[in-house]
mmCIF file of C-alpha atoms in Angstrom:
data_model
loop_
_atom_site.group_PDB
_atom_site.id
_atom_site.type_symbol
_atom_site.label_atom_id
_atom_site.label_comp_id
_atom_site.label_asym_id
_atom_site.label_seq_id
_atom_site.Cartn_x
_atom_site.Cartn_y
_atom_site.Cartn_z
ATOM 1 C CA MET I 1 -151.043 -51.145 -89.496
ATOM 2 C CA GLY I 2 -154.669 -52.186 -89.601
ATOM 3 C CA ARG I 3 -157.866 -53.293 -87.975
ATOM 4 C CA SER I 4 -159.710 -56.402 -89.073
ATOM 5 C CA SER I 5 -163.449 -56.821 -89.439
ATOM 6 C CA ARG I 6 -165.345 -59.965 -88.502
ATOM 7 C CA ALA I 7 -168.719 -58.882 -89.857
ATOM 8 C CA ALA I 8 -170.414 -59.988 -93.075
ATOM 9 C CA ARG I 9 -167.850 -62.580 -94.056
ATOM 10 C CA THR I 10 -168.049 -64.382 -97.378
ATOM 11 C CA PRO I 11 -168.129 -68.209 -97.453
ATOM 12 C CA GLU I 12 -164.789 -69.716 -96.529
ATOM 13 C CA PRO I 13 -162.608 -71.370 -99.174
ATOM 14 C CA GLU I 14 -162.452 -75.153 -98.907
ATOM 15 C CA ALA I 15 -158.659 -75.218 -99.022
ATOM 16 C CA THR I 16 -156.992 -75.365 -95.613
ATOM 17 C CA THR I 17 -153.440 -74.520 -96.614
ATOM 18 C CA GLY I 18 -151.738 -72.300 -99.110
ATOM 19 C CA PRO I 19 -149.330 -73.614 -101.745
ATOM 20 C CA GLY I 20 -146.307 -74.605 -99.692
ATOM 21 C CA GLY I 21 -147.167 -72.140 -96.931
ATOM 22 C CA ARG I 22 -147.402 -72.384 -93.187
ATOM 23 C CA THR I 23 -150.386 -74.348 -91.873
ATOM 24 C CA HIS I 24 -152.503 -73.577 -88.833
ATOM 25 C CA ALA I 25 -151.492 -76.933 -87.406
ATOM 26 C CA GLN I 26 -147.979 -75.515 -87.025
ATOM 27 C CA GLY I 27 -149.331 -72.788 -84.776
ATOM 28 C CA PRO I 28 -148.201 -69.185 -84.358
ATOM 29 C CA LEU I 29 -144.647 -68.080 -85.012
ATOM 30 C CA SER I 30 -142.544 -65.329 -83.424
ATOM 31 C CA ARG I 31 -139.180 -64.215 -84.767
ATOM 32 C CA PRO I 32 -136.987 -61.135 -84.349
ATOM 33 C CA VAL I 33 -136.602 -59.162 -87.580
ATOM 34 C CA GLY I 34 -134.953 -55.859 -88.371
ATOM 35 C CA SER I 35 -137.978 -53.757 -87.352
ATOM 36 C CA GLY I 36 -138.837 -55.592 -84.148
ATOM 37 C CA LEU I 37 -140.541 -58.809 -83.102
ATOM 38 C CA ALA I 38 -142.546 -60.279 -85.967
ATOM 39 C CA GLU I 39 -145.468 -62.566 -85.154
ATOM 40 C CA LEU I 40 -147.564 -64.692 -87.475
ATOM 41 C CA ARG I 41 -150.885 -65.558 -85.866
ATOM 42 C CA PRO I 42 -153.427 -67.905 -87.467
ATOM 43 C CA ASP I 43 -156.760 -66.258 -88.263
ATOM 44 C CA ARG I 44 -159.511 -67.973 -86.291
ATOM 45 C CA ASP I 45 -162.113 -67.541 -89.053
ATOM 46 C CA ARG I 46 -160.145 -68.414 -92.190
ATOM 47 C CA PRO I 47 -158.213 -71.721 -92.224
ATOM 48 C CA ALA I 48 -155.353 -70.521 -94.454
ATOM 49 C CA ALA I 49 -155.082 -66.918 -93.236
ATOM 50 C CA TRP I 50 -152.415 -65.286 -91.090
ATOM 51 C CA THR I 51 -152.028 -61.931 -89.396
ATOM 52 C CA LEU I 52 -148.577 -60.353 -89.301
ATOM 53 C CA LEU I 53 -147.791 -58.194 -86.276
ATOM 54 C CA ILE I 54 -144.641 -56.194 -85.548
ATOM 55 C CA ASP I 55 -144.087 -55.446 -81.855
ATOM 56 C CA GLY I 56 -147.779 -56.140 -81.293
ATOM 57 C CA ALA I 57 -149.066 -53.783 -84.006
ATOM 58 C CA PRO I 58 -151.107 -55.510 -86.755
ATOM 59 C CA GLN I 59 -149.429 -54.953 -90.130
ATOM 60 C CA SER I 60 -150.968 -57.318 -92.681
ATOM 61 C CA LEU I 61 -153.453 -60.126 -93.119
ATOM 62 C CA VAL I 62 -152.786 -62.752 -95.799
ATOM 63 C CA ASP I 63 -155.051 -65.605 -96.867
ATOM 64 C CA LEU I 64 -152.892 -68.140 -98.704
ATOM 65 C CA ALA I 65 -155.981 -69.801 -100.186
ATOM 66 C CA ASP I 66 -157.536 -66.544 -101.378
ATOM 67 C CA PRO I 67 -155.180 -63.647 -102.193
ATOM 68 C CA THR I 68 -158.179 -61.474 -103.090
ATOM 69 C CA HIS I 69 -159.316 -61.460 -99.452
ATOM 70 C CA LEU I 70 -158.495 -58.141 -97.781
ATOM 71 C CA GLY I 71 -159.190 -58.531 -94.084
ATOM 72 C CA PHE I 72 -158.214 -55.108 -92.767
ATOM 73 C CA GLU I 73 -160.316 -51.987 -93.322
ATOM 74 C CA TYR I 74 -157.421 -50.031 -94.791
ATOM 75 C CA GLN I 75 -156.501 -52.885 -97.142
ATOM 76 C CA ARG I 76 -160.051 -53.060 -98.503
ATOM 77 C CA ARG I 77 -160.088 -49.318 -99.147
ATOM 78 C CA LEU I 78 -156.779 -49.490 -100.973
ATOM 79 C CA GLY I 79 -158.217 -52.479 -102.824
ATOM 80 C CA HIS I 80 -161.079 -50.300 -104.058
ATOM 81 C CA LEU I 81 -158.545 -47.854 -105.483
ATOM 82 C CA ILE I 82 -156.671 -50.704 -107.170
ATOM 83 C CA ASP I 83 -159.956 -51.847 -108.706
ATOM 84 C CA LEU I 84 -160.825 -48.369 -109.981
ATOM 85 C CA VAL I 85 -157.498 -47.110 -111.301
ATOM 86 C CA ALA I 86 -157.982 -48.994 -114.596
ATOM 87 C CA PRO I 87 -160.611 -51.196 -116.299
ATOM 88 C CA PRO I 88 -161.077 -54.601 -114.594
ATOM 89 C CA GLY I 89 -158.358 -57.124 -115.360
ATOM 90 C CA ARG I 90 -156.005 -54.706 -117.088
ATOM 91 C CA PRO I 91 -152.401 -55.288 -115.955
ATOM 92 C CA LEU I 92 -150.833 -52.492 -113.934
ATOM 93 C CA THR I 93 -147.348 -51.353 -113.099
ATOM 94 C CA VAL I 94 -147.390 -50.745 -109.354
ATOM 95 C CA LEU I 95 -144.811 -49.447 -106.900
ATOM 96 C CA HIS I 96 -145.475 -50.442 -103.294
ATOM 97 C CA LEU I 97 -143.573 -48.400 -100.722
ATOM 98 C CA GLY I 98 -143.655 -50.637 -97.667
ATOM 99 C CA GLY I 99 -144.209 -54.355 -98.024
ATOM 100 C CA GLY I 100 -145.208 -56.115 -94.816
ATOM 101 C CA ALA I 101 -146.639 -59.483 -95.803
ATOM 102 C CA LEU I 102 -147.193 -58.268 -99.414
ATOM 103 C CA THR I 103 -150.984 -58.450 -99.108
ATOM 104 C CA LEU I 104 -151.749 -55.731 -101.637
ATOM 105 C CA ALA I 105 -149.146 -56.983 -104.107
ATOM 106 C CA ARG I 106 -150.811 -60.406 -103.915
ATOM 107 C CA TYR I 107 -154.203 -58.775 -104.513
ATOM 108 C CA VAL I 108 -152.976 -56.958 -107.623
ATOM 109 C CA ALA I 109 -151.361 -60.125 -108.968
ATOM 110 C CA ALA I 110 -154.549 -62.150 -108.437
ATOM 111 C CA THR I 111 -157.016 -59.590 -109.796
ATOM 112 C CA ARG I 112 -154.847 -58.173 -112.583
ATOM 113 C CA PRO I 113 -152.705 -60.980 -114.037
ATOM 114 C CA ARG I 114 -149.471 -59.984 -115.802
ATOM 115 C CA SER I 115 -149.128 -56.875 -113.648
ATOM 116 C CA ARG I 116 -145.569 -55.814 -112.928
ATOM 117 C CA GLN I 117 -144.901 -54.838 -109.346
ATOM 118 C CA GLN I 118 -141.984 -53.578 -107.315
ATOM 119 C CA VAL I 119 -142.000 -53.482 -103.527
ATOM 120 C CA ALA I 120 -139.662 -51.451 -101.327
ATOM 121 C CA GLU I 121 -139.269 -53.141 -97.937
ATOM 122 C CA ILE I 122 -136.258 -52.102 -95.886
ATOM 123 C CA ASP I 123 -136.578 -55.030 -93.461
ATOM 124 C CA THR I 124 -134.951 -57.858 -95.409
ATOM 125 C CA GLU I 125 -135.334 -60.284 -92.495
ATOM 126 C CA LEU I 126 -139.087 -59.682 -92.545
ATOM 127 C CA THR I 127 -139.206 -60.309 -96.288
ATOM 128 C CA GLU I 128 -137.286 -63.560 -95.834
ATOM 129 C CA LEU I 129 -139.763 -64.654 -93.148
ATOM 130 C CA VAL I 130 -142.764 -63.814 -95.328
ATOM 131 C CA ARG I 131 -141.322 -65.568 -98.378
ATOM 132 C CA ALA I 132 -140.602 -68.689 -96.332
ATOM 133 C CA GLU I 133 -143.862 -68.934 -94.403
ATOM 134 C CA LEU I 134 -146.339 -67.130 -96.681
ATOM 135 C CA PRO I 135 -144.851 -67.758 -100.142
ATOM 136 C CA LEU I 136 -145.916 -65.961 -103.293
ATOM 137 C CA GLU I 137 -147.387 -67.905 -106.181
ATOM 138 C CA ARG I 138 -145.108 -68.766 -109.061
ATOM 139 C CA GLY I 139 -145.601 -66.546 -112.048
ATOM 140 C CA TRP I 140 -146.442 -63.429 -110.094
ATOM 141 C CA GLN I 141 -144.199 -60.593 -111.254
ATOM 142 C CA ILE I 142 -143.408 -59.140 -107.831
ATOM 143 C CA LYS I 143 -139.898 -57.903 -107.141
ATOM 144 C CA VAL I 144 -139.021 -56.962 -103.558
ATOM 145 C CA ARG I 145 -136.127 -54.573 -102.982
ATOM 146 C CA GLY I 146 -134.492 -54.493 -99.554
ATOM 147 C CA ALA I 147 -134.105 -50.736 -99.407
ATOM 148 C CA ASP I 148 -135.584 -47.602 -97.901
ATOM 149 C CA ALA I 149 -138.855 -46.593 -99.567
ATOM 150 C CA ARG I 150 -137.722 -43.096 -100.434
ATOM 151 C CA SER I 151 -134.444 -44.267 -101.928
ATOM 152 C CA VAL I 152 -136.353 -46.673 -104.196
ATOM 153 C CA LEU I 153 -138.752 -43.889 -105.145
ATOM 154 C CA GLU I 154 -135.838 -41.616 -106.024
ATOM 155 C CA ARG I 155 -134.524 -44.250 -108.451
ATOM 156 C CA THR I 156 -137.894 -44.967 -110.069
ATOM 157 C CA PRO I 157 -137.929 -43.782 -113.705
ATOM 158 C CA GLU I 158 -140.156 -40.846 -114.560
ATOM 159 C CA ALA I 159 -143.697 -41.660 -115.742
ATOM 160 C CA SER I 160 -143.133 -45.395 -115.299
ATOM 161 C CA VAL I 161 -145.877 -46.624 -112.946
ATOM 162 C CA ASP I 162 -149.682 -46.589 -112.912
ATOM 163 C CA LEU I 163 -150.048 -46.604 -109.145
ATOM 164 C CA VAL I 164 -147.823 -45.720 -106.188
ATOM 165 C CA ILE I 165 -149.034 -47.074 -102.843
ATOM 166 C CA THR I 166 -147.326 -45.763 -99.716
ATOM 167 C CA ASP I 167 -147.842 -47.973 -96.671
ATOM 168 C CA VAL I 168 -144.626 -47.257 -94.793
ATOM 169 C CA PHE I 169 -144.578 -47.946 -91.070
ATOM 170 C CA SER I 170 -141.669 -48.289 -88.704
ATOM 171 C CA GLY I 171 -143.497 -50.255 -86.048
ATOM 172 C CA ALA I 172 -146.763 -48.316 -85.862
ATOM 173 C CA ARG I 173 -145.474 -44.929 -87.097
ATOM 174 C CA THR I 174 -144.804 -43.529 -90.563
ATOM 175 C CA PRO I 175 -141.235 -42.165 -90.797
ATOM 176 C CA ALA I 176 -141.000 -38.409 -91.295
ATOM 177 C CA HIS I 177 -139.006 -38.566 -94.532
ATOM 178 C CA CYS I 178 -141.906 -40.402 -96.218
ATOM 179 C CA THR I 179 -144.486 -37.731 -95.371
ATOM 180 C CA THR I 180 -143.218 -34.583 -97.096
ATOM 181 C CA VAL I 181 -143.870 -32.437 -100.135
ATOM 182 C CA GLU I 182 -140.493 -33.509 -101.517
ATOM 183 C CA PHE I 183 -141.433 -37.188 -101.104
ATOM 184 C CA THR I 184 -144.828 -36.610 -102.702
ATOM 185 C CA THR I 185 -143.207 -34.769 -105.608
ATOM 186 C CA LEU I 186 -141.038 -37.820 -106.263
ATOM 187 C CA ALA I 187 -144.160 -40.001 -106.286
ATOM 188 C CA ALA I 188 -145.886 -37.660 -108.742
ATOM 189 C CA ARG I 189 -142.826 -37.765 -110.985
ATOM 190 C CA ALA I 190 -142.949 -41.585 -111.068
ATOM 191 C CA LEU I 191 -146.580 -41.712 -112.201
ATOM 192 C CA ALA I 192 -147.492 -42.311 -115.820
ATOM 193 C CA PRO I 193 -150.202 -40.067 -117.315
ATOM 194 C CA GLY I 194 -153.476 -40.866 -115.570
ATOM 195 C CA GLY I 195 -151.667 -42.584 -112.681
ATOM 196 C CA TRP I 196 -152.720 -42.373 -109.039
ATOM 197 C CA TYR I 197 -150.975 -41.975 -105.707
ATOM 198 C CA ALA I 198 -152.417 -43.625 -102.575
ATOM 199 C CA ALA I 199 -151.222 -43.575 -98.980
ATOM 200 C CA ASN I 200 -152.190 -45.323 -95.763
ATOM 201 C CA ILE I 201 -151.633 -43.200 -92.655
ATOM 202 C CA ALA I 202 -152.789 -43.341 -89.034
ATOM 203 C CA ASP I 203 -153.867 -40.610 -86.644
ATOM 204 C CA GLY I 204 -156.248 -39.826 -83.819
ATOM 205 C CA ALA I 205 -157.726 -37.110 -81.586
ATOM 206 C CA ALA I 206 -157.671 -33.762 -83.472
ATOM 207 C CA LEU I 207 -156.016 -35.411 -86.515
ATOM 208 C CA PRO I 208 -153.163 -32.889 -86.907
ATOM 209 C CA PHE I 209 -150.994 -35.361 -88.820
ATOM 210 C CA ALA I 210 -153.795 -36.328 -91.220
ATOM 211 C CA ARG I 211 -154.691 -32.685 -91.875
ATOM 212 C CA SER I 212 -151.066 -31.880 -92.602
ATOM 213 C CA GLN I 213 -150.831 -34.858 -94.957
ATOM 214 C CA VAL I 214 -153.861 -33.680 -96.930
ATOM 215 C CA ALA I 215 -152.232 -30.251 -97.222
ATOM 216 C CA THR I 216 -148.987 -31.923 -98.297
ATOM 217 C CA LEU I 217 -150.645 -33.853 -101.114
ATOM 218 C CA ALA I 218 -152.625 -30.770 -102.147
ATOM 219 C CA ALA I 219 -149.333 -28.935 -102.659
ATOM 220 C CA VAL I 220 -148.472 -31.442 -105.414
ATOM 221 C CA PHE I 221 -151.738 -32.888 -106.773
ATOM 222 C CA PRO I 222 -154.890 -31.000 -107.856
ATOM 223 C CA GLU I 223 -157.245 -33.947 -107.223
ATOM 224 C CA LEU I 224 -157.605 -35.477 -103.743
ATOM 225 C CA CYS I 225 -159.890 -37.575 -101.608
ATOM 226 C CA LEU I 226 -159.736 -39.170 -98.176
ATOM 227 C CA VAL I 227 -161.395 -42.354 -96.892
ATOM 228 C CA ALA I 228 -161.796 -43.187 -93.202
ATOM 229 C CA ASP I 229 -164.131 -44.450 -90.527
ATOM 230 C CA PRO I 230 -166.450 -41.639 -89.369
ATOM 231 C CA ALA I 231 -165.319 -42.222 -85.778
ATOM 232 C CA VAL I 232 -161.709 -41.641 -86.840
ATOM 233 C CA LEU I 233 -162.683 -38.482 -88.732
ATOM 234 C CA ARG I 234 -164.436 -37.182 -85.603
ATOM 235 C CA GLY I 235 -161.357 -37.854 -83.494
ATOM 236 C CA LYS I 236 -163.188 -40.476 -81.438
ATOM 237 C CA ARG I 237 -160.819 -43.305 -82.347
ATOM 238 C CA PHE I 238 -157.223 -43.722 -83.448
ATOM 239 C CA GLY I 239 -157.141 -45.440 -86.818
ATOM 240 C CA ASN I 240 -156.192 -45.573 -90.467
ATOM 241 C CA LEU I 241 -157.006 -43.006 -93.128
ATOM 242 C CA ILE I 242 -156.518 -43.573 -96.857
ATOM 243 C CA LEU I 243 -155.476 -40.675 -99.071
ATOM 244 C CA ALA I 244 -155.738 -40.770 -102.873
ATOM 245 C CA ALA I 245 -154.361 -38.169 -105.261
ATOM 246 C CA ALA I 246 -153.978 -37.645 -109.006
ATOM 247 C CA HIS I 247 -153.528 -35.056 -111.713
ATOM 248 C CA THR I 248 -156.842 -36.095 -113.271
ATOM 249 C CA PRO I 249 -160.276 -36.393 -111.595
ATOM 250 C CA LEU I 250 -160.731 -39.347 -109.263
ATOM 251 C CA PRO I 251 -163.896 -41.504 -109.562
ATOM 252 C CA VAL I 252 -165.283 -40.290 -106.241
ATOM 253 C CA PRO I 253 -168.890 -41.492 -106.808
ATOM 254 C CA ASP I 254 -167.717 -45.034 -107.641
ATOM 255 C CA LEU I 255 -165.333 -45.053 -104.686
ATOM 256 C CA THR I 256 -168.079 -43.786 -102.381
ATOM 257 C CA ARG I 257 -170.402 -46.598 -103.457
ATOM 258 C CA ARG I 258 -167.725 -49.219 -102.868
ATOM 259 C CA VAL I 259 -166.819 -47.843 -99.453
ATOM 260 C CA ALA I 260 -170.519 -47.737 -98.500
ATOM 261 C CA SER I 261 -170.869 -51.437 -99.407
ATOM 262 C CA ASP I 262 -168.133 -52.503 -96.956
ATOM 263 C CA SER I 263 -169.015 -54.229 -93.716
ATOM 264 C CA SER I 264 -167.065 -51.533 -91.847
ATOM 265 C CA HIS I 265 -168.251 -47.943 -91.785
ATOM 266 C CA GLY I 266 -166.404 -45.557 -94.080
ATOM 267 C CA ARG I 267 -166.769 -42.063 -95.457
ATOM 268 C CA VAL I 268 -165.191 -40.406 -98.492
ATOM 269 C CA GLU I 269 -164.233 -36.740 -98.171
ATOM 270 C CA HIS I 270 -163.338 -34.610 -101.189
ATOM 271 C CA GLY I 271 -163.809 -31.124 -102.617
ATOM 272 C CA ARG I 272 -165.112 -28.503 -100.225
ATOM 273 C CA THR I 273 -165.514 -30.877 -97.281
ATOM 274 C CA LEU I 274 -161.905 -31.989 -97.624
ATOM 275 C CA SER I 275 -160.744 -28.371 -97.813
ATOM 276 C CA ASP I 276 -162.722 -27.675 -94.629
ATOM 277 C CA PHE I 277 -161.135 -30.732 -93.012
ATOM 278 C CA THR I 278 -157.658 -29.385 -93.788
ATOM 279 C CA ALA I 279 -158.596 -26.052 -92.169
ATOM 280 C CA GLY I 280 -155.368 -24.182 -92.826
ATOM 281 C CA ALA I 281 -152.988 -27.061 -92.043
ATOM 282 C CA VAL I 282 -149.430 -26.544 -93.251
ATOM 283 C CA PRO I 283 -147.765 -28.976 -95.677
ATOM 284 C CA ALA I 284 -144.907 -31.044 -94.261
ATOM 285 C CA THR I 285 -141.448 -30.533 -95.786
ATOM 286 C CA ASP I 286 -138.122 -32.244 -95.313
ATOM 287 C CA ALA I 287 -137.165 -29.419 -92.936
ATOM 288 C CA THR I 288 -140.305 -29.583 -90.776
ATOM 289 C CA ALA I 289 -141.748 -33.115 -90.947
ATOM 290 C CA ALA I 290 -142.233 -35.399 -87.953
ATOM 291 C CA PRO I 291 -143.261 -39.075 -87.817
ATOM 292 C CA SER I 292 -146.917 -39.936 -87.512
ATOM 293 C CA PRO I 293 -148.166 -40.097 -83.907
ATOM 294 C CA ALA I 294 -147.688 -43.201 -81.795
ATOM 295 C CA PRO I 295 -150.878 -45.163 -81.181
ATOM 296 C CA PRO I 296 -152.424 -44.782 -77.708
ATOM 297 C CA PRO I 297 -151.619 -47.583 -75.245
ATOM 298 C CA GLY I 298 -153.859 -50.606 -75.666
ATOM 299 C CA VAL I 299 -155.291 -49.581 -79.047
ATOM 300 C CA PHE I 300 -154.518 -53.005 -80.588
ATOM 301 C CA ARG I 301 -155.902 -55.125 -77.782
#
């Protein structure tokens, strides 16, 4: 689930279609999939880009002519983490929990050739739609498994991946079983030495879900940071928050500089300020967890 930004755009690519993909001349597409009504809407500013929505909630933005373009705020912030987890160009082994239109998997493949990636996307009808209309480039090592994210995580070998990215939404809400200490422990187990865990969540108002998620990650990882729009952090707007965690120090100064250079406002919280943000919140467990809150009516209009 994401919000796009129209400000400070880079020059548009000359290509008007992706390799074998849907063209804007074909117009928008709506199709029922396992998780609801999927819509592909052409982006009015980029001639080969498409937004994927599920039941009206924006999920992904893909530019078939430029897989390095990350149009949503949350995608760009996760992109910064992908850029910083290892030296530029070094191949990664990445586990994506939640697939959507595979935007971040495309980004990794384009910026870090020879990376090996696995995606858990329970909605096989959605994956079929994306593969048909927004195809992946040949040679990209991206394997999509039609299974629940947690079940794939449970089967992931210990210390086998450099980066776990959790972007699991059922409609516009993160399922409870993907928000717990037990789930996070499985993610930590899958990470190779020096690996990172990242999660995209959504919350609003007093941010009780986000505070609980920070406490949940802190129960497993010693190093944490959070990235979000200041308005979201103040409870003025419902929106996305990015959490990053590791067993080794995160490059917070570098991440802060990258976030500050974005066209959309963002703030990085860590250390004492992040502890103050959590303010005694209780970690979520399999016995107590609830899904993330539903977005307020009209938030995506």
